[in-house]
C-alpha positions as CSV (number, residue, x, y, z in Angstrom):
1,M,48.6,95.1,-27.4
2,A,50.0,93.8,-31.0
3,E,49.8,90.5,-31.4
4,K,53.2,88.5,-32.8
5,K,51.1,87.0,-35.5
6,E,49.8,90.6,-36.5
7,Y,53.2,92.0,-36.4
8,L,54.9,89.5,-38.6
9,D,52.3,89.8,-41.1
10,Y,53.0,93.1,-41.2
11,F,56.9,93.0,-41.8
12,R,56.3,90.2,-44.6
13,K,53.9,92.4,-46.5
14,Y,55.8,96.0,-46.1
15,V,59.6,95.2,-45.1
16,K,61.0,91.5,-45.8
17,G,62.5,91.7,-49.1
18,F,63.0,95.1,-49.8
19,K,66.4,96.4,-50.5
20,M,66.9,99.2,-47.2
21,E,66.8,102.1,-49.8
22,D,63.5,101.3,-51.5
23,I,61.7,100.5,-48.0
24,N,58.7,103.1,-47.0
25,V,60.2,104.7,-44.0
26,D,56.6,105.1,-43.1
27,N,56.7,101.4,-43.0
28,I,60.0,101.1,-40.8
29,K,58.1,103.6,-38.5
30,K,54.8,101.8,-38.0
31,L,57.0,98.3,-37.3
32,G,59.0,99.7,-34.5
33,D,55.9,101.5,-33.0
34,M,54.3,97.9,-33.3
35,A,57.4,96.4,-31.6
36,M,56.7,98.4,-28.5
37,D,53.1,97.2,-28.5
38,L,54.1,93.8,-28.8
39,E,52.7,91.1,-26.9
40,L,55.7,88.5,-25.7
41,S,56.1,86.1,-22.8
42,P,55.0,88.1,-20.1
43,I,57.9,89.0,-17.2
44,I,56.1,87.4,-13.8
45,A,56.9,89.9,-10.6
46,M,58.0,88.3,-7.1
47,P,57.5,90.1,-4.4
48,Y,60.9,91.9,-2.6
49,S,60.9,92.5,1.1
50,G,64.7,93.7,1.9
51,N,63.8,97.4,2.1
52,I,67.2,98.0,1.4
53,D,69.2,99.8,-1.7
54,E,70.7,96.8,-2.9
55,I,71.8,96.7,-6.4
56,V,71.1,93.6,-8.9
57,T,72.5,92.5,-11.6
58,Y,71.8,90.4,-14.1
59,E,73.3,89.7,-17.0
60,T,72.9,87.5,-20.5
61,D,74.0,86.4,-23.7
62,E,71.2,84.5,-24.9
63,I,69.1,87.1,-26.6
64,T,69.0,86.6,-30.2
65,A,66.4,88.4,-32.6
66,Q,66.3,89.2,-36.6
67,C,67.4,91.7,-38.3
68,P,64.5,93.6,-39.6
69,V,66.1,94.2,-43.6
70,T,68.5,91.0,-44.0
71,T,66.3,88.7,-41.5
72,I,69.6,87.1,-40.7
73,Q,69.9,86.2,-36.5
74,D,71.3,89.5,-34.0
75,Y,72.9,88.6,-31.5
76,Y,73.0,90.5,-27.8
77,K,74.9,90.7,-24.5
78,L,72.8,92.2,-22.1
79,K,73.4,93.6,-18.6
80,L,70.5,94.7,-16.4
81,T,70.9,96.5,-13.3
82,F,68.7,97.8,-11.0
83,I,67.6,98.6,-7.4
84,P,64.0,96.9,-6.4
85,D,61.6,98.3,-4.7
86,K,58.6,95.8,-3.9
87,V,59.2,93.4,-6.7
88,V,61.9,91.7,-8.5
89,P,61.3,89.3,-11.8
90,E,60.9,85.8,-11.7
91,L,64.1,84.5,-13.4
92,K,62.6,82.0,-15.3
93,S,60.3,84.1,-16.8
94,L,62.7,86.8,-17.5
95,K,64.8,84.3,-19.7
96,F,61.4,83.3,-21.6
97,Y,60.6,86.5,-22.2
98,F,64.0,87.5,-23.9
99,L,63.9,84.0,-25.7
100,S,60.6,85.2,-27.0
101,F,62.4,87.9,-29.4
102,K,64.2,85.1,-31.0
103,D,61.9,85.3,-34.4
104,I,61.0,89.2,-34.4
105,P,62.5,91.1,-37.0
106,I,63.1,94.5,-34.7
107,S,66.3,96.7,-34.7
108,H,69.1,97.3,-32.3
109,E,67.0,100.3,-30.8
110,N,63.6,99.1,-30.6
111,L,64.5,95.8,-29.0
112,F,66.7,97.7,-26.3
113,A,63.3,100.0,-25.5
114,K,61.1,97.2,-25.6
115,I,63.0,95.8,-23.2
116,Y,63.6,98.7,-20.9
117,K,59.9,99.6,-21.3
118,D,58.6,96.4,-20.6
119,F,61.1,95.4,-17.5
120,V,60.2,99.3,-15.8
121,N,56.5,98.8,-16.7
122,V,56.5,95.0,-14.7
123,I,59.0,95.6,-12.1
124,K,58.6,99.7,-11.0
125,P,62.3,99.4,-9.7
126,L,64.1,102.2,-8.0
127,E,66.7,103.0,-10.4
128,V,67.9,101.1,-13.4
129,D,71.0,100.6,-15.4
130,L,70.6,98.7,-18.7
131,K,73.3,97.8,-21.3
132,L,72.9,96.5,-24.9
133,D,75.9,95.1,-26.8
134,C,75.1,94.0,-30.2
135,S,77.1,91.4,-31.8
136,I,79.0,93.5,-35.1
137,R,77.0,93.9,-38.2
138,G,78.8,95.3,-41.4
139,G,82.0,96.1,-39.6
140,I,80.2,97.9,-37.1
141,R,79.6,97.4,-33.1
142,T,77.1,98.6,-31.5
143,T,76.4,99.4,-27.9
144,I,73.2,101.1,-26.3
145,T,72.9,102.1,-22.3
146,Y,70.2,104.0,-20.4
147,K,70.6,104.8,-17.0
148,K,67.3,106.4,-14.8
149,D,67.0,107.1,-11.1
150,F,63.1,107.1,-10.5
151,R,63.9,108.6,-6.9
152,K,64.9,111.4,-8.6
153,N,62.8,114.8,-10.3
154,D,64.7,114.4,-13.8
155,F,61.9,117.6,-15.1
């Protein structure tokens, strides 16, 4: 796991303050790789005993993070739909997890991948469907989605 301080120090040294065309792409790649291992507020698993394929949906518009180029706050709406297996997230911990991105410089795509991977690693749902709507940046609206059914063999 990468410490938040280590991540932010790397960002300040190799990315912040550079024009996009002057940023070394290897530094951006390393920052993205570090983001995937970034230690944030943990998602706490709570037991689930329903034993049915119920569909659970969580939605929030309280996720913010910093643009890794401008450090301007980006705003997100997240819709997370899943079928639980043995655990569900404790909602307060999930909220604190989302809030822990507030001062993290991270791209939309890496933010999405980080949320997806952390959620799946802790909750291990039978199925997950994640959608992230990003605030308009430079006149461009970005939406990222991914759906995975872990009961199917996708090989």
